[in-house]
């Protein structure tokens, strides 16, 4: 089974639109961080199971149950609050118990695992355990394999305690590619759904992935300036000779990292240019020399490397980050347009 992860506005791709496409495509579950995202999915008409795993300290779970959201449970405290919501609403919550196998984020500690299982058993039919899950650190193969072992041990403890469940799920995109032995009954796939290399190593095509997001703008103005003309704040670039400057109305308000100034390349009318000057809040300038560039020409900030465009990985690498952050932060004045019918 596949849980399609659509948290963080589907990694910047637009949660509702992506969720509907995934539901139509037959994914089994949708994964979100919190209950609010899950409620948004339900309010948009999503019918398939939705799992939320990251809860506010004061989350009361009543609306989660009313909206049929399955819950990741990491502690006795969360279990108590879900049990209370169950009593209030008369709804039997569907739970996925989370064991921390080493990542150190949420999930029950190994110490508290058996007490948590016993607390679940004590609730009898008031709650239903659907699954047991955990999350890898992706530090290296050795650490991940150790987590897989600890996961198997925790599952065994649950079975021996008499807890019944159908699903074990551990791996996200990277772990699902690296450890086929750890797919269990379900995998939780986020970044790879969007066609991105989960290792941020520019190998999307090697994995058969096609990046779904292309960040496109248009040159808003071109002008000829003389030699030694400063360009944008702090004059990180000065023109070497008479040249053309192309102004592109995208900045860090749109999610283009300011840190990419002087490093990132963009594709303008099919040609690669470096952004030599400072990226501002809502615009950047490219010195295009004597290239045949005019106002209205298409500018690809990143997209599918196979088209000659820089990839999200390329942009990420010059900003010391990962492709996840690049696509997730895209917003501002960008308008999302969806192209149907691509694989
Ligand atoms: C975000 C997340 C995922 C998906 O991760 P990807 O690396 O994008 O596939 C899976 N499981 C959990 C618990 C997550 O937080």
Coordinates of C-alpha atoms and ligand atoms in Angstrom, one line a residue:
X1 CA 0.0 0.0 0.0
X2 CA 1.0 3.6 -0.6
X3 CA 0.5 6.6 1.6
X4 CA 0.9 9.7 -0.5
X5 CA 2.3 12.4 1.7
X6 CA 0.7 15.8 1.0
X7 CA 1.8 17.8 4.0
X8 CA 3.1 21.4 3.6
X9 CA 0.7 22.2 0.8
X10 CA 1.9 19.0 -1.0
X11 CA 5.5 20.2 -0.8
X12 CA 4.4 23.5 -2.4
X13 CA 2.4 21.8 -5.2
X14 CA -1.1 22.6 -3.9
X15 CA -2.5 20.1 -1.4
X16 CA -6.1 19.8 -2.5
X17 CA -5.3 19.5 -6.2
X18 CA -2.6 16.9 -5.5
X19 CA -4.7 15.0 -3.1
X20 CA -7.5 14.7 -5.6
X21 CA -5.1 13.4 -8.3
X22 CA -3.7 10.9 -5.8
X23 CA -7.1 9.7 -4.8
X24 CA -8.1 9.2 -8.4
X25 CA -4.7 7.5 -9.1
X26 CA -5.6 5.0 -6.4
X27 CA -3.3 5.7 -3.5
X28 CA -4.4 4.0 -0.3
X29 CA -3.8 6.7 2.2
X30 CA -2.9 10.4 2.4
X31 CA -0.4 11.5 5.0
X32 CA -0.4 15.0 6.5
X33 CA 1.5 16.4 9.5
X34 CA -1.4 17.8 11.5
X35 CA -5.1 17.4 12.0
X36 CA -5.8 20.8 10.4
X37 CA -4.4 19.7 7.1
X38 CA -6.4 16.5 7.4
X39 CA -9.6 18.5 8.0
X40 CA -8.9 20.6 4.9
X41 CA -8.7 17.4 2.9
X42 CA -12.0 16.2 4.2
X43 CA -13.7 19.5 3.6
X44 CA -12.6 19.3 0.0
X45 CA -14.3 16.0 -0.4
X46 CA -11.4 13.5 0.0
X47 CA -12.8 10.1 0.9
X48 CA -9.7 7.9 1.3
X49 CA -8.0 7.3 4.7
X50 CA -6.1 10.3 6.0
X51 CA -3.3 9.9 8.6
X52 CA -2.0 12.8 10.7
X53 CA 1.0 12.3 13.0
X54 CA 2.2 15.6 14.4
X55 CA -0.1 17.1 17.1
X56 CA -0.3 20.3 19.0
X57 CA 0.1 19.9 22.8
X58 CA -3.5 21.1 23.2
X59 CA -5.0 19.1 20.3
X60 CA -8.3 17.7 21.6
X61 CA -8.9 15.3 18.6
X62 CA -12.7 15.9 18.6
X63 CA -12.7 17.4 15.1
X64 CA -10.1 14.9 14.0
X65 CA -12.6 12.1 14.9
X66 CA -15.5 13.9 13.4
X67 CA -13.6 14.2 10.1
X68 CA -12.5 10.6 10.1
X69 CA -8.8 11.3 10.4
X70 CA -6.6 8.5 11.5
X71 CA -4.1 9.5 14.1
X72 CA -0.4 8.8 14.8
X73 CA -0.1 8.3 18.5
X74 CA 3.3 8.8 20.1
X75 CA 2.5 9.0 23.9
X76 CA 0.2 8.0 26.7
X77 CA -0.8 11.7 26.9
X78 CA -2.0 11.7 23.3
X79 CA -3.7 8.4 23.8
X80 CA -5.6 9.7 26.8
X81 CA -6.8 12.8 24.9
X82 CA -7.9 10.6 22.0
X83 CA -9.8 8.3 24.4
X84 CA -11.5 11.3 25.8
X85 CA -12.5 12.5 22.3
X86 CA -13.8 9.0 21.6
X87 CA -16.0 9.0 24.6
X88 CA -17.3 12.5 23.7
X89 CA -18.1 11.7 20.1
X90 CA -18.9 8.0 20.3
X91 CA -16.5 7.4 17.4
X92 CA -13.9 4.7 17.6
X93 CA -10.6 6.3 16.7
X94 CA -8.3 4.5 14.2
X95 CA -4.7 4.8 15.5
X96 CA -1.2 4.2 14.2
X97 CA 1.1 3.8 17.1
X98 CA 4.5 5.4 16.6
X99 CA 7.7 4.0 18.0
X100 CA 10.8 6.2 18.0
X101 CA 13.4 3.8 16.6
X102 CA 16.1 6.4 16.8
X103 CA 15.2 9.6 15.0
X104 CA 14.5 11.4 18.2
X105 CA 11.4 13.3 17.0
X106 CA 8.0 12.0 18.0
X107 CA 7.2 8.4 18.6
X108 CA 7.1 6.5 21.9
X109 CA 10.5 5.9 23.5
X110 CA 11.4 2.2 23.7
X111 CA 11.0 2.5 27.5
X112 CA 7.4 3.8 27.2
X113 CA 6.4 1.4 24.4
X114 CA 5.0 -1.5 26.4
X115 CA 3.2 0.8 28.9
X116 CA 1.7 2.6 25.8
X117 CA 0.6 -0.8 24.4
X118 CA -0.9 -1.8 27.7
X119 CA -2.8 1.5 27.9
X120 CA -4.2 0.8 24.4
X121 CA -5.2 -2.7 25.4
X122 CA -6.9 -1.3 28.6
X123 CA -9.2 0.8 26.3
X124 CA -10.5 -2.4 24.8
X125 CA -12.8 -1.7 21.8
X126 CA -12.9 2.0 22.4
X127 CA -10.0 2.4 20.0
X128 CA -8.8 0.5 17.0
X129 CA -5.1 0.1 16.2
X130 CA -4.7 0.1 12.5
X131 CA -0.9 0.3 12.3
X132 CA 2.5 0.6 13.9
X133 CA 5.0 3.0 12.3
X134 CA 8.3 4.8 12.6
X135 CA 10.5 7.0 10.6
X136 CA 14.2 6.6 9.5
X137 CA 16.9 9.2 10.0
X138 CA 18.6 8.6 6.6
X139 CA 21.9 9.2 8.3
X140 CA 23.6 6.2 6.6
X141 CA 22.9 2.6 5.8
X142 CA 24.2 1.3 9.1
X143 CA 22.0 3.6 11.2
X144 CA 19.0 2.9 9.0
X145 CA 19.4 -0.9 9.3
X146 CA 19.7 -0.5 13.0
X147 CA 16.4 1.4 13.0
X148 CA 14.8 -1.3 10.9
X149 CA 15.9 -3.9 13.5
X150 CA 14.5 -1.8 16.3
X151 CA 11.2 -1.4 14.4
X152 CA 10.9 -5.2 14.0
X153 CA 11.6 -5.6 17.7
X154 CA 8.9 -3.1 18.6
X155 CA 6.4 -4.8 16.3
X156 CA 7.2 -8.1 18.0
X157 CA 6.6 -6.6 21.4
X158 CA 3.2 -5.3 20.3
X159 CA 2.2 -8.7 18.9
X160 CA 3.3 -10.4 22.1
X161 CA 1.4 -7.9 24.2
X162 CA -1.7 -8.9 22.2
X163 CA -2.2 -5.7 20.2
X164 CA -3.8 -6.4 16.8
X165 CA -3.0 -4.3 13.7
X166 CA -2.9 -4.6 9.9
X167 CA -0.3 -2.2 8.8
X168 CA 3.4 -1.7 9.5
X169 CA 5.0 1.3 7.8
X170 CA 8.5 2.7 8.1
X171 CA 10.0 4.1 5.0
X172 CA 9.6 7.4 3.2
X173 CA 10.8 8.0 -0.4
X174 CA 14.5 7.5 0.3
X175 CA 14.1 4.4 2.5
X176 CA 11.6 2.9 0.1
X177 CA 14.2 3.1 -2.7
X178 CA 17.1 1.9 -0.5
X179 CA 15.5 -0.8 1.6
X180 CA 12.9 -2.9 -0.4
X181 CA 13.1 -5.3 2.6
X182 CA 11.5 -2.7 4.8
X183 CA 8.4 -1.8 2.7
X184 CA 6.2 -3.9 5.1
X185 CA 2.5 -3.3 4.3
X186 CA 2.8 0.4 3.4
X187 CA 5.3 3.0 2.4
X188 CA 4.9 6.7 2.9
X189 CA 6.0 8.6 -0.2
X190 CA 6.4 12.3 -0.3
X191 CA 9.1 14.0 -2.3
X192 CA 9.3 11.2 -4.9
X193 CA 5.6 11.7 -5.7
X194 CA 6.6 15.1 -6.9
X195 CA 9.2 13.6 -9.2
X196 CA 12.2 14.7 -7.1
X197 CA 15.2 12.7 -6.1
X198 CA 14.8 12.0 -2.4
X199 CA 18.6 12.1 -2.0
X200 CA 18.8 15.6 -3.7
X201 CA 21.6 14.2 -5.9
X202 CA 20.1 15.2 -9.3
X203 CA 19.3 11.6 -10.1
X204 CA 15.5 11.9 -10.6
X205 CA 15.7 10.5 -14.2
X206 CA 17.8 7.6 -12.9
X207 CA 14.9 6.7 -10.6
X208 CA 12.3 7.2 -13.4
X209 CA 11.1 10.3 -11.7
X210 CA 9.8 13.4 -13.6
X211 CA 9.8 16.6 -11.6
X212 CA 6.2 17.8 -11.4
X213 CA 7.0 21.5 -10.7
X214 CA 8.5 23.9 -13.1
X215 CA 8.9 27.5 -11.8
X216 CA 8.4 29.8 -14.8
X217 CA 8.4 33.5 -15.2
X218 CA 8.7 35.9 -18.1
X219 CA 11.3 38.7 -18.7
X220 CA 9.5 41.9 -17.8
X221 CA 11.9 44.4 -19.3
X222 CA 15.2 44.4 -21.3
X223 CA 17.4 47.5 -21.5
X224 CA 20.9 48.3 -22.8
X225 CA 23.3 49.8 -20.3
X226 CA 27.0 50.9 -20.7
X227 CA 30.1 49.3 -19.2
X228 CA 30.7 49.5 -15.5
X229 CA 27.0 49.8 -14.7
X230 CA 26.1 48.5 -11.2
X231 CA 23.4 45.8 -11.1
X232 CA 21.0 45.4 -8.2
X233 CA 21.7 45.9 -4.5
X234 CA 25.2 46.0 -3.3
X235 CA 26.6 45.9 -6.8
X236 CA 27.5 42.2 -6.6
X237 CA 27.8 42.6 -10.4
X238 CA 29.0 45.4 -12.6
X239 CA 28.7 45.2 -16.4
X240 CA 32.0 44.5 -18.1
X241 CA 31.0 46.2 -21.4
X242 CA 27.8 47.6 -23.0
X243 CA 25.3 44.9 -22.4
X244 CA 21.6 44.0 -22.0
X245 CA 20.0 43.6 -18.6
X246 CA 16.9 41.4 -18.3
X247 CA 14.6 42.0 -15.4
X248 CA 12.6 39.1 -14.0
X249 CA 9.8 39.7 -11.6
X250 CA 10.6 36.8 -9.1
X251 CA 12.3 37.3 -5.8
X252 CA 12.7 35.7 -2.4
X253 CA 9.0 36.6 -1.7
X254 CA 8.3 34.0 -4.3
X255 CA 10.6 31.5 -2.6
X256 CA 13.7 32.0 -4.8
X257 CA 16.4 32.0 -2.1
X258 CA 18.4 35.2 -1.8
X259 CA 21.3 32.9 -1.0
X260 CA 21.2 31.8 -4.6
X261 CA 22.5 35.3 -5.8
X262 CA 25.6 35.0 -7.9
X263 CA 25.4 31.2 -8.0
X264 CA 22.1 30.0 -9.5
X265 CA 21.4 29.7 -13.2
X266 CA 18.2 30.2 -15.0
X267 CA 17.0 29.3 -18.5
X268 CA 15.9 32.3 -20.6
X269 CA 14.5 31.6 -24.0
X270 CA 16.3 28.2 -23.9
X271 CA 19.7 29.6 -22.9
X272 CA 21.4 29.3 -19.5
X273 CA 22.4 32.4 -17.7
X274 CA 23.8 32.9 -14.2
X275 CA 22.1 35.3 -11.8
X276 CA 25.2 37.3 -11.1
X277 CA 23.5 40.0 -9.0
X278 CA 21.6 40.2 -5.8
X279 CA 18.2 38.6 -5.8
X280 CA 15.7 41.1 -4.3
X281 CA 12.3 40.6 -2.7
X282 CA 10.3 40.5 -5.9
X283 CA 12.8 40.7 -8.8
X284 CA 16.2 39.8 -10.1
X285 CA 18.3 41.0 -13.0
X286 CA 20.3 38.9 -15.4
X287 CA 23.1 40.4 -17.6
X288 CA 22.4 38.6 -20.9
X289 CA 25.2 40.2 -22.9
X290 CA 24.2 40.5 -26.5
X291 CA 22.0 37.4 -26.5
X292 CA 18.8 37.6 -28.4
X293 CA 16.5 38.1 -25.3
X294 CA 13.4 40.3 -25.3
X295 CA 10.7 41.3 -22.8
X296 CA 8.1 38.5 -22.6
X297 CA 10.6 35.6 -23.1
X298 CA 10.1 32.6 -20.9
X299 CA 12.4 32.2 -17.8
X300 CA 12.6 28.8 -16.2
X301 CA 14.0 29.1 -12.7
X302 CA 14.0 25.4 -12.2
X303 CA 12.2 22.4 -13.6
X304 CA 13.0 19.0 -15.2
X305 CA 16.8 18.7 -15.9
X306 CA 15.9 16.7 -19.0
X307 CA 14.6 19.8 -20.6
X308 CA 17.9 21.7 -20.2
X309 CA 16.5 23.7 -17.2
X310 CA 18.3 23.9 -13.9
X311 CA 16.7 21.3 -11.5
X312 CA 15.4 22.0 -8.0
X313 CA 18.5 20.0 -6.9
X314 CA 20.8 22.5 -8.7
X315 CA 19.2 25.4 -7.0
X316 CA 19.2 23.6 -3.7
X317 CA 22.9 22.7 -4.0
X318 CA 24.0 26.4 -4.4
X319 CA 21.9 27.3 -1.4
X320 CA 23.3 24.5 0.8
X321 CA 19.8 23.0 1.1
X322 CA 17.7 20.1 -0.4
X323 CA 15.2 20.1 -3.2
X324 CA 12.4 19.6 -0.6
X325 CA 13.0 23.1 0.7
X326 CA 13.1 24.6 -2.8
X327 CA 9.7 23.4 -4.0
X328 CA 8.0 23.7 -0.6
X329 CA 8.9 27.4 -0.3
X330 CA 7.6 28.4 -3.7
X331 CA 4.7 30.9 -3.3
X332 CA 4.3 34.6 -3.2
X333 CA 3.0 35.9 -6.6
X334 CA 3.6 32.6 -8.3
X335 CA 0.3 31.1 -9.6
X336 CA 0.0 27.3 -9.7
X337 CA -1.2 26.0 -13.1
X338 CA -1.7 22.3 -13.5
X339 CA -0.9 20.4 -16.6
X340 CA -3.0 17.3 -17.1
X341 CA -2.1 14.1 -18.7
X342 CA 1.6 13.9 -18.1
X343 CA 2.9 10.6 -16.7
Ligands
LIG1 C1 7.4 13.9 5.5 C2 7.3 12.6 5.9 C3 7.3 11.5 5.0 C4 7.6 11.7 3.5 O1 8.9 11.9 3.4 P1 9.6 12.0 1.9 O2 11.1 11.9 2.2 O3 9.2 13.3 1.3 O4 9.1 10.8 1.1 C5 7.0 10.2 5.5 N1 6.8 10.0 6.8 C6 6.8 11.0 7.7 C7 6.6 10.7 9.2 C8 7.1 12.3 7.3 O5 7.2 13.3 8.2

